[in-house]
PDB file of C-alpha atoms in Angstrom:
ATOM      1  CA  MET A   1    -162.234-196.207  75.866  1.00  0.00           C
ATOM      2  CA  MET A   2    -161.458-194.087  79.108  1.00  0.00           C
ATOM      3  CA  LYS A   3    -159.305-197.046  80.420  1.00  0.00           C
ATOM      4  CA  GLU A   4    -157.457-196.934  76.846  1.00  0.00           C
ATOM      5  CA  MET A   5    -156.553-193.417  77.378  1.00  0.00           C
ATOM      6  CA  LYS A   6    -155.436-193.899  81.349  1.00  0.00           C
ATOM      7  CA  GLN A   7    -152.405-196.575  79.363  1.00  0.00           C
ATOM      8  CA  TRP A   8    -151.863-195.051  76.599  1.00  0.00           C
ATOM      9  CA  LEU A   9    -151.507-191.525  79.310  1.00  0.00           C
ATOM     10  CA  MET A  10    -148.886-193.648  81.321  1.00  0.00           C
ATOM     11  CA  VAL A  11    -146.882-195.293  78.697  1.00  0.00           C
ATOM     12  CA  ALA A  12    -146.215-191.758  77.223  1.00  0.00           C
ATOM     13  CA  ALA A  13    -145.317-190.299  80.369  1.00  0.00           C
ATOM     14  CA  VAL A  14    -142.802-193.236  81.117  1.00  0.00           C
ATOM     15  CA  ALA A  15    -141.472-192.674  77.756  1.00  0.00           C
ATOM     16  CA  ALA A  16    -140.945-188.311  78.449  1.00  0.00           C
ATOM     17  CA  LEU A  17    -139.152-189.495  81.182  1.00  0.00           C
ATOM     18  CA  CYS A  18    -137.309-192.058  79.986  1.00  0.00           C
ATOM     19  CA  GLY A  19    -136.068-189.277  77.235  1.00  0.00           C
ATOM     20  CA  MET A  20    -135.664-186.549  79.599  1.00  0.00           C
ATOM     21  CA  MET A  21    -133.379-188.952  81.914  1.00  0.00           C
ATOM     22  CA  MET A  22    -130.941-189.912  78.652  1.00  0.00           C
ATOM     23  CA  THR A  23    -130.919-186.441  77.620  1.00  0.00           C
ATOM     24  CA  GLY A  24    -129.689-185.060  81.049  1.00  0.00           C
ATOM     25  CA  CYS A  25    -127.169-188.328  81.149  1.00  0.00           C
ATOM     26  CA  LYS A  26    -125.541-187.368  77.875  1.00  0.00           C
ATOM     27  CA  GLY A  27    -122.027-186.466  78.326  1.00  0.00           C
ATOM     28  CA  ASN A  28    -122.152-187.683  81.959  1.00  0.00           C
ATOM     29  CA  ALA A  29    -120.515-190.689  80.932  1.00  0.00           C
ATOM     30  CA  THR A  30    -118.810-192.134  83.957  1.00  0.00           C
ATOM     31  CA  GLN A  31    -115.011-190.314  84.058  1.00  0.00           C
ATOM     32  CA  ARG A  32    -112.263-193.023  84.247  1.00  0.00           C
ATOM     33  CA  PRO A  33    -107.963-192.898  84.596  1.00  0.00           C
ATOM     34  CA  VAL A  34    -105.917-193.266  82.364  1.00  0.00           C
ATOM     35  CA  ASN A  35    -104.094-196.112  81.797  1.00  0.00           C
ATOM     36  CA  GLY A  36    -100.026-196.200  82.058  1.00  0.00           C
ATOM     37  CA  THR A  37     -98.053-198.008  79.315  1.00  0.00           C
ATOM     38  CA  MET A  38     -94.973-198.580  81.551  1.00  0.00           C
ATOM     39  CA  GLU A  39     -95.305-200.346  84.463  1.00  0.00           C
ATOM     40  CA  GLU A  40     -91.660-199.359  86.663  1.00  0.00           C
ATOM     41  CA  ALA A  41     -89.064-196.582  86.350  1.00  0.00           C
ATOM     42  CA  VAL A  42     -86.916-196.542  82.667  1.00  0.00           C
ATOM     43  CA  THR A  43     -83.046-197.021  83.101  1.00  0.00           C
ATOM     44  CA  PRO A  44     -80.992-195.388  79.830  1.00  0.00           C
ATOM     45  CA  GLY A  45     -78.409-198.452  80.499  1.00  0.00           C
ATOM     46  CA  ASP A  46     -75.283-197.441  80.237  1.00  0.00           C
ATOM     47  CA  ALA A  47     -73.032-195.976  77.040  1.00  0.00           C
ATOM     48  CA  PRO A  48     -71.120-197.642  75.005  1.00  0.00           C
ATOM     49  CA  GLN A  49     -67.391-198.004  75.619  1.00  0.00           C
ATOM     50  CA  ALA A  50     -66.488-196.592  73.286  1.00  0.00           C
ATOM     51  CA  VAL A  51     -68.257-193.541  74.581  1.00  0.00           C
ATOM     52  CA  VAL A  52     -66.958-193.464  77.547  1.00  0.00           C
ATOM     53  CA  ASP A  53     -62.932-193.714  76.665  1.00  0.00           C
ATOM     54  CA  LEU A  54     -63.631-191.045  73.397  1.00  0.00           C
ATOM     55  CA  MET A  55     -64.652-188.527  75.846  1.00  0.00           C
ATOM     56  CA  LYS A  56     -61.833-188.876  78.498  1.00  0.00           C
ATOM     57  CA  ARG A  57     -61.001-186.243  76.541  1.00  0.00           C
ATOM     58  CA  VAL A  58     -63.144-183.582  75.375  1.00  0.00           C
ATOM     59  CA  ASN A  59     -61.845-182.230  71.605  1.00  0.00           C
ATOM     60  CA  ILE A  60     -64.456-180.723  70.143  1.00  0.00           C
ATOM     61  CA  ASP A  61     -64.189-181.775  66.160  1.00  0.00           C
ATOM     62  CA  ASP A  62     -66.262-183.156  63.228  1.00  0.00           C
ATOM     63  CA  CYS A  63     -67.715-186.111  65.363  1.00  0.00           C
ATOM     64  CA  TYR A  64     -69.598-183.816  67.824  1.00  0.00           C
ATOM     65  CA  GLU A  65     -72.973-181.301  66.580  1.00  0.00           C
ATOM     66  CA  ALA A  66     -74.023-178.514  68.615  1.00  0.00           C
ATOM     67  CA  MET A  67     -77.381-178.673  70.640  1.00  0.00           C
ATOM     68  CA  MET A  68     -77.076-174.989  71.892  1.00  0.00           C
ATOM     69  CA  GLU A  69     -74.368-171.328  71.840  1.00  0.00           C
ATOM     70  CA  ASP A  70     -74.859-169.189  74.083  1.00  0.00           C
ATOM     71  CA  LYS A  71     -72.368-166.249  72.843  1.00  0.00           C
ATOM     72  CA  THR A  72     -73.504-163.878  76.043  1.00  0.00           C
ATOM     73  CA  THR A  73     -73.354-166.660  78.676  1.00  0.00           C
ATOM     74  CA  GLY A  74     -70.296-168.658  76.977  1.00  0.00           C
ATOM     75  CA  VAL A  75     -72.974-171.574  77.578  1.00  0.00           C
ATOM     76  CA  SER A  76     -72.446-174.483  75.176  1.00  0.00           C
ATOM     77  CA  VAL A  77     -73.806-177.587  74.801  1.00  0.00           C
ATOM     78  CA  TRP A  78     -72.337-180.678  72.165  1.00  0.00           C
ATOM     79  CA  SER A  79     -74.058-184.396  71.520  1.00  0.00           C
ATOM     80  CA  LEU A  80     -71.187-186.836  70.861  1.00  0.00           C
ATOM     81  CA  LEU A  81     -72.733-187.908  66.807  1.00  0.00           C
ATOM     82  CA  LYS A  82     -70.669-190.746  66.225  1.00  0.00           C
ATOM     83  CA  CYS A  83     -67.183-192.235  67.765  1.00  0.00           C
ATOM     84  CA  SER A  84     -65.208-192.985  64.594  1.00  0.00           C
ATOM     85  CA  ASP A  85     -66.284-192.903  60.556  1.00  0.00           C
ATOM     86  CA  GLU A  86     -67.003-196.669  61.229  1.00  0.00           C
ATOM     87  CA  VAL A  87     -68.443-196.744  65.032  1.00  0.00           C
ATOM     88  CA  SER A  88     -71.734-194.714  66.552  1.00  0.00           C
ATOM     89  CA  SER A  89     -72.211-193.372  69.632  1.00  0.00           C
ATOM     90  CA  GLU A  90     -75.784-194.741  69.840  1.00  0.00           C
ATOM     91  CA  GLY A  91     -77.192-191.726  71.159  1.00  0.00           C
ATOM     92  CA  TYR A  92     -74.526-191.196  73.980  1.00  0.00           C
ATOM     93  CA  GLY A  93     -72.598-188.790  75.215  1.00  0.00           C
ATOM     94  CA  ILE A  94     -73.056-184.643  75.867  1.00  0.00           C
ATOM     95  CA  VAL A  95     -70.522-182.178  76.985  1.00  0.00           C
ATOM     96  CA  VAL A  96     -71.616-179.073  78.325  1.00  0.00           C
ATOM     97  CA  ALA A  97     -69.338-175.840  78.040  1.00  0.00           C
ATOM     98  CA  LYS A  98     -68.912-172.683  80.223  1.00  0.00           C
ATOM     99  CA  GLY A  99     -65.743-170.475  78.457  1.00  0.00           C
ATOM    100  CA  ASP A 100     -62.578-172.909  79.019  1.00  0.00           C
ATOM    101  CA  VAL A 101     -63.979-175.574  81.023  1.00  0.00           C
ATOM    102  CA  LYS A 102     -65.807-178.864  79.016  1.00  0.00           C
ATOM    103  CA  THR A 103     -67.561-181.131  81.537  1.00  0.00           C
ATOM    104  CA  ALA A 104     -68.275-184.441  79.639  1.00  0.00           C
ATOM    105  CA  LEU A 105     -70.746-186.481  80.478  1.00  0.00           C
ATOM    106  CA  PRO A 106     -70.822-189.590  78.485  1.00  0.00           C
ATOM    107  CA  GLN A 107     -73.339-191.646  79.948  1.00  0.00           C
ATOM    108  CA  LEU A 108     -76.483-189.325  79.377  1.00  0.00           C
ATOM    109  CA  ARG A 109     -78.387-190.367  76.364  1.00  0.00           C
ATOM    110  CA  HIS A 110     -79.275-187.526  74.061  1.00  0.00           C
ATOM    111  CA  GLY A 111     -81.545-189.728  71.528  1.00  0.00           C
ATOM    112  CA  ARG A 112     -82.019-188.646  67.906  1.00  0.00           C
ATOM    113  CA  MET A 113     -83.727-184.480  68.948  1.00  0.00           C
ATOM    114  CA  PRO A 114     -81.973-183.167  71.831  1.00  0.00           C
ATOM    115  CA  ARG A 115     -82.380-180.443  72.665  1.00  0.00           C
ATOM    116  CA  ALA A 116     -80.770-177.938  75.430  1.00  0.00           C
ATOM    117  CA  HIS A 117     -81.556-174.394  77.009  1.00  0.00           C
ATOM    118  CA  TYR A 118     -79.979-172.194  79.278  1.00  0.00           C
ATOM    119  CA  ASP A 119     -81.554-169.351  81.501  1.00  0.00           C
ATOM    120  CA  ALA A 120     -79.340-167.351  83.101  1.00  0.00           C
ATOM    121  CA  ALA A 121     -80.958-165.723  85.257  1.00  0.00           C
ATOM    122  CA  THR A 122     -81.600-169.309  87.722  1.00  0.00           C
ATOM    123  CA  GLY A 123     -78.488-170.729  86.246  1.00  0.00           C
ATOM    124  CA  ASP A 124     -81.023-173.624  85.332  1.00  0.00           C
ATOM    125  CA  LEU A 125     -79.353-175.366  82.174  1.00  0.00           C
ATOM    126  CA  TRP A 126     -81.935-178.248  80.688  1.00  0.00           C
ATOM    127  CA  ILE A 127     -81.143-180.831  78.634  1.00  0.00           C
ATOM    128  CA  LEU A 128     -83.698-183.306  77.138  1.00  0.00           C
ATOM    129  CA  GLY A 129     -82.082-186.822  76.268  1.00  0.00           C
ATOM    130  CA  SER A 130     -84.537-189.685  74.994  1.00  0.00           C
ATOM    131  CA  ASP A 131     -84.988-192.862  76.961  1.00  0.00           C
ATOM    132  CA  MET A 132     -86.595-194.395  74.187  1.00  0.00           C
ATOM    133  CA  GLU A 133     -87.925-193.670  70.718  1.00  0.00           C
ATOM    134  CA  GLY A 134     -89.147-195.689  67.564  1.00  0.00           C
ATOM    135  CA  THR A 135     -92.077-196.251  65.634  1.00  0.00           C
ATOM    136  CA  GLY A 136     -94.832-194.828  67.283  1.00  0.00           C
ATOM    137  CA  VAL A 137     -92.802-194.865  70.898  1.00  0.00           C
ATOM    138  CA  ASN A 138     -91.327-191.006  71.755  1.00  0.00           C
ATOM    139  CA  VAL A 139     -89.981-190.496  75.160  1.00  0.00           C
ATOM    140  CA  GLU A 140     -88.061-187.710  76.209  1.00  0.00           C
ATOM    141  CA  ARG A 141     -86.536-187.836  79.946  1.00  0.00           C
ATOM    142  CA  PRO A 142     -84.793-183.614  80.953  1.00  0.00           C
ATOM    143  CA  TYR A 143     -82.196-183.272  82.734  1.00  0.00           C
ATOM    144  CA  LEU A 144     -81.317-180.145  84.856  1.00  0.00           C
ATOM    145  CA  LEU A 145     -77.995-178.999  84.935  1.00  0.00           C
ATOM    146  CA  ARG A 146     -76.207-176.099  87.444  1.00  0.00           C
ATOM    147  CA  PHE A 147     -72.979-174.731  87.204  1.00  0.00           C
ATOM    148  CA  GLY A 148     -70.222-174.728  90.117  1.00  0.00           C
ATOM    149  CA  ASP A 149     -67.788-171.950  91.227  1.00  0.00           C
ATOM    150  CA  ASP A 150     -64.975-173.685  89.097  1.00  0.00           C
ATOM    151  CA  GLY A 151     -67.374-173.947  85.614  1.00  0.00           C
ATOM    152  CA  TYR A 152     -67.645-177.603  85.545  1.00  0.00           C
ATOM    153  CA  ALA A 153     -71.820-178.861  85.337  1.00  0.00           C
ATOM    154  CA  SER A 154     -73.487-181.374  87.008  1.00  0.00           C
ATOM    155  CA  ILE A 155     -76.450-182.817  86.757  1.00  0.00           C
ATOM    156  CA  VAL A 156     -78.583-181.992  90.285  1.00  0.00           C
ATOM    157  CA  ASN A 157     -82.062-184.044  88.516  1.00  0.00           C
ATOM    158  CA  SER A 158     -83.594-185.382  86.090  1.00  0.00           C
ATOM    159  CA  ILE A 159     -87.362-186.719  85.191  1.00  0.00           C
ATOM    160  CA  ASP A 160     -88.422-190.040  84.781  1.00  0.00           C
ATOM    161  CA  PRO A 161     -90.464-190.743  81.970  1.00  0.00           C
ATOM    162  CA  TYR A 162     -92.905-193.736  85.025  1.00  0.00           C
ATOM    163  CA  GLU A 163     -92.608-190.676  87.419  1.00  0.00           C
ATOM    164  CA  MET A 164     -93.840-188.744  84.619  1.00  0.00           C
ATOM    165  CA  GLN A 165     -96.130-191.157  83.722  1.00  0.00           C
ATOM    166  CA  GLN A 166     -97.812-191.657  86.802  1.00  0.00           C
ATOM    167  CA  ALA A 167     -97.859-188.210  87.793  1.00  0.00           C
ATOM    168  CA  LEU A 168    -100.622-187.799  85.054  1.00  0.00           C
ATOM    169  CA  CYS A 169    -102.340-190.752  85.305  1.00  0.00           C
ATOM    170  CA  LYS A 170    -103.584-189.550  88.241  1.00  0.00           C
ATOM    171  CA  ALA A 171    -104.521-186.226  87.199  1.00  0.00           C
ATOM    172  CA  LEU A 172    -106.401-187.230  84.216  1.00  0.00           C
ATOM    173  CA  THR A 173    -109.738-189.240  83.076  1.00  0.00           C
ATOM    174  CA  TYR A 174    -111.656-190.177  80.174  1.00  0.00           C
ATOM    175  CA  SER A 175    -115.619-190.426  79.527  1.00  0.00           C
ATOM    176  CA  ILE A 176    -117.066-192.137  76.086  1.00  0.00           C
ATOM    177  CA  ASP A 177    -120.258-191.553  74.404  1.00  0.00           C
ATOM    178  CA  GLY A 178    -120.330-193.433  71.431  1.00  0.00           C
ATOM    179  CA  GLN A 179    -117.189-192.665  69.754  1.00  0.00           C
ATOM    180  CA  GLU A 180    -116.554-189.293  71.342  1.00  0.00           C
ATOM    181  CA  ILE A 181    -113.866-190.062  73.435  1.00  0.00           C
ATOM    182  CA  THR A 182    -113.790-186.461  76.187  1.00  0.00           C
ATOM    183  CA  PHE A 183    -110.860-186.050  78.358  1.00  0.00           C
ATOM    184  CA  TYR A 184    -110.447-184.418  82.358  1.00  0.00           C
ATOM    185  CA  ALA A 185    -107.760-183.088  84.062  1.00  0.00           C
ATOM    186  CA  GLU A 186    -108.218-183.071  87.424  1.00  0.00           C
ATOM    187  CA  GLY A 187    -112.542-183.868  87.230  1.00  0.00           C
ATOM    188  CA  LYS A 188    -112.236-180.734  84.625  1.00  0.00           C
ATOM    189  CA  GLU A 189    -112.548-181.117  80.816  1.00  0.00           C
ATOM    190  CA  LEU A 190    -109.885-181.084  79.055  1.00  0.00           C
ATOM    191  CA  ALA A 191    -110.588-181.725  75.035  1.00  0.00           C
ATOM    192  CA  LYS A 192    -113.204-184.063  72.701  1.00  0.00           C
ATOM    193  CA  ALA A 193    -111.885-185.921  70.259  1.00  0.00           C
ATOM    194  CA  THR A 194    -114.255-188.440  67.893  1.00  0.00           C
ATOM    195  CA  ASN A 195    -112.729-191.730  66.816  1.00  0.00           C
ATOM    196  CA  THR A 196    -112.864-192.745  63.034  1.00  0.00           C
ATOM    197  CA  ILE A 197    -111.221-196.046  63.024  1.00  0.00           C
ATOM    198  CA  THR A 198    -114.045-198.813  62.083  1.00  0.00           C
ATOM    199  CA  ASP A 199    -111.529-201.633  61.450  1.00  0.00           C
ATOM    200  CA  MET A 200    -110.741-202.742  65.155  1.00  0.00           C
ATOM    201  CA  GLY A 201    -113.771-203.103  66.892  1.00  0.00           C
ATOM    202  CA  ASP A 202    -115.109-201.620  69.704  1.00  0.00           C
ATOM    203  CA  PHE A 203    -112.716-199.757  72.599  1.00  0.00           C
ATOM    204  CA  MET A 204    -111.807-202.088  75.224  1.00  0.00           C
ATOM    205  CA  ASP A 205    -112.573-201.276  78.305  1.00  0.00           C
ATOM    206  CA  ASP A 206    -109.532-199.609  78.912  1.00  0.00           C
ATOM    207  CA  ALA A 207    -109.672-197.800  76.720  1.00  0.00           C
ATOM    208  CA  ILE A 208    -106.996-194.639  77.255  1.00  0.00           C
ATOM    209  CA  TYR A 209    -102.700-195.518  77.486  1.00  0.00           C
ATOM    210  CA  ILE A 210    -100.834-192.646  78.145  1.00  0.00           C
ATOM    211  CA  GLY A 211     -96.578-194.008  78.245  1.00  0.00           C
ATOM    212  CA  GLU A 212     -95.326-193.985  74.560  1.00  0.00           C
ATOM    213  CA  GLN A 213     -94.982-190.780  73.682  1.00  0.00           C
ATOM    214  CA  ILE A 214     -93.580-187.958  76.641  1.00  0.00           C
ATOM    215  CA  SER A 215     -92.373-184.905  75.250  1.00  0.00           C
ATOM    216  CA  TYR A 216     -91.183-181.741  76.801  1.00  0.00           C
ATOM    217  CA  GLY A 217     -90.648-177.682  76.160  1.00  0.00           C
ATOM    218  CA  ILE A 218     -87.941-176.014  78.177  1.00  0.00           C
ATOM    219  CA  GLU A 219     -87.962-172.954  76.837  1.00  0.00           C
ATOM    220  CA  GLY A 220     -89.807-170.919  79.269  1.00  0.00           C
ATOM    221  CA  PRO A 221     -91.660-172.748  82.363  1.00  0.00           C
ATOM    222  CA  ILE A 222     -91.338-176.100  81.432  1.00  0.00           C
ATOM    223  CA  THR A 223     -93.687-178.278  80.140  1.00  0.00           C
ATOM    224  CA  VAL A 224     -95.021-181.919  79.279  1.00  0.00           C
ATOM    225  CA  ASN A 225     -96.634-182.825  76.378  1.00  0.00           C
ATOM    226  CA  ILE A 226     -98.618-186.017  76.128  1.00  0.00           C
ATOM    227  CA  THR A 227    -100.964-187.833  72.968  1.00  0.00           C
ATOM    228  CA  PRO A 228    -102.930-190.720  74.988  1.00  0.00           C
ATOM    229  CA  GLY A 229    -103.470-193.626  72.287  1.00  0.00           C
ATOM    230  CA  VAL A 230    -106.751-195.720  71.633  1.00  0.00           C
ATOM    231  CA  ASN A 231    -106.466-199.514  72.611  1.00  0.00           C
ATOM    232  CA  PHE A 232    -108.858-201.097  70.572  1.00  0.00           C
ATOM    233  CA  VAL A 233    -110.282-204.810  70.750  1.00  0.00           C
ATOM    234  CA  THR A 234    -107.980-205.986  67.902  1.00  0.00           C
ATOM    235  CA  GLY A 235    -104.516-205.917  68.142  1.00  0.00           C
ATOM    236  CA  LYS A 236    -102.341-204.479  71.119  1.00  0.00           C
ATOM    237  CA  VAL A 237    -101.120-201.695  68.813  1.00  0.00           C
ATOM    238  CA  LEU A 238    -101.867-198.452  70.774  1.00  0.00           C
ATOM    239  CA  HIS A 239    -103.597-195.984  67.684  1.00  0.00           C
ATOM    240  CA  TYR A 240    -103.023-191.800  68.147  1.00  0.00           C
ATOM    241  CA  ASP A 241    -105.201-191.212  65.139  1.00  0.00           C
ATOM    242  CA  ASP A 242    -107.569-188.207  66.099  1.00  0.00           C
ATOM    243  CA  MET A 243    -106.060-188.206  69.840  1.00  0.00           C
ATOM    244  CA  PRO A 244    -105.104-184.266  70.940  1.00  0.00           C
ATOM    245  CA  THR A 245    -102.034-183.557  72.355  1.00  0.00           C
ATOM    246  CA  LEU A 246    -102.754-182.430  76.062  1.00  0.00           C
ATOM    247  CA  SER A 247     -99.674-180.389  78.328  1.00  0.00           C
ATOM    248  CA  ALA A 248     -99.377-179.303  81.522  1.00  0.00           C
ATOM    249  CA  THR A 249     -96.776-176.782  83.363  1.00  0.00           C
ATOM    250  CA  VAL A 250     -94.156-178.747  85.323  1.00  0.00           C
ATOM    251  CA  THR A 251     -92.755-177.395  88.248  1.00  0.00           C
ATOM    252  CA  MET A 252     -89.940-179.309  89.650  1.00  0.00           C
ATOM    253  CA  LYS A 253     -87.954-179.241  93.223  1.00  0.00           C
ATOM    254  CA  ASP A 254     -84.506-180.072  93.549  1.00  0.00           C
ATOM    255  CA  ASP A 255     -85.367-183.007  95.727  1.00  0.00           C
ATOM    256  CA  GLY A 256     -86.940-184.214  92.565  1.00  0.00           C
ATOM    257  CA  SER A 257     -90.598-184.008  93.235  1.00  0.00           C
ATOM    258  CA  ILE A 258     -92.917-182.482  90.752  1.00  0.00           C
ATOM    259  CA  THR A 259     -96.388-180.672  90.071  1.00  0.00           C
ATOM    260  CA  LEU A 260     -98.280-180.700  87.882  1.00  0.00           C
ATOM    261  CA  SER A 261    -100.410-177.819  86.592  1.00  0.00           C
ATOM    262  CA  ASP A 262    -101.964-175.318  83.828  1.00  0.00           C
ATOM    263  CA  PHE A 263    -103.515-178.217  81.395  1.00  0.00           C
ATOM    264  CA  LYS A 264    -104.198-177.692  78.074  1.00  0.00           C
ATOM    265  CA  ALA A 265    -105.135-178.976  74.940  1.00  0.00           C
ATOM    266  CA  GLN A 266    -104.023-178.800  71.451  1.00  0.00           C
ATOM    267  CA  GLN A 267    -106.323-180.674  68.474  1.00  0.00           C
TER     268      GLN A 267
END
């Protein structure tokens, strides 16, 4: 009887220890780096010849749409919507005006939802163009412009989506516990999301990718916003249901180098 009691106590002790270990490990799943969808730098491509030819002479008419007009500084930005009623601009062509001086930028691809912001205090003009657009894909490229003494604008630098993706991949990690995905920025917990997709099978080993959705805020401190996608064993399409939007403040030097800080999450 005593022998059986000792064996029972030993089993109970082992079970309790296992339970404590499992409880202690819950929520401390191994962090993995997020993966990037882009394998190399993105090139926006060349503007159609019709755009280049049209913008040899700048004439703001109904072919253009105002993106920004600052009456105090006289700075305005215009996107070319069409070369004519029959010929599309294919998303290319920007005109920057400062007073009566107009700068034509035919090779700048503005895409479908361009935006611009001018900071008179710093002299920085930010224009958001688009490198990739499509179903589930929205990849923006910020351009930094400044004006010379003659009033003409020039592109100082831009943020390549691939370079931004790689910077984010260095900072962001994730862990998975059942159907709960936890995101971390520089090792600190940032957000949690619970997967509700049940008809795509299990998560892939490399479950979380970024790179298909990169957008920016350009009014005030520059911020980058990304939505991670989930990769399942069924199919090769990333899913964004239930995923949070993660953001960070971007600091870019004139040499093009970028640093990220102040990571946040919004559901």
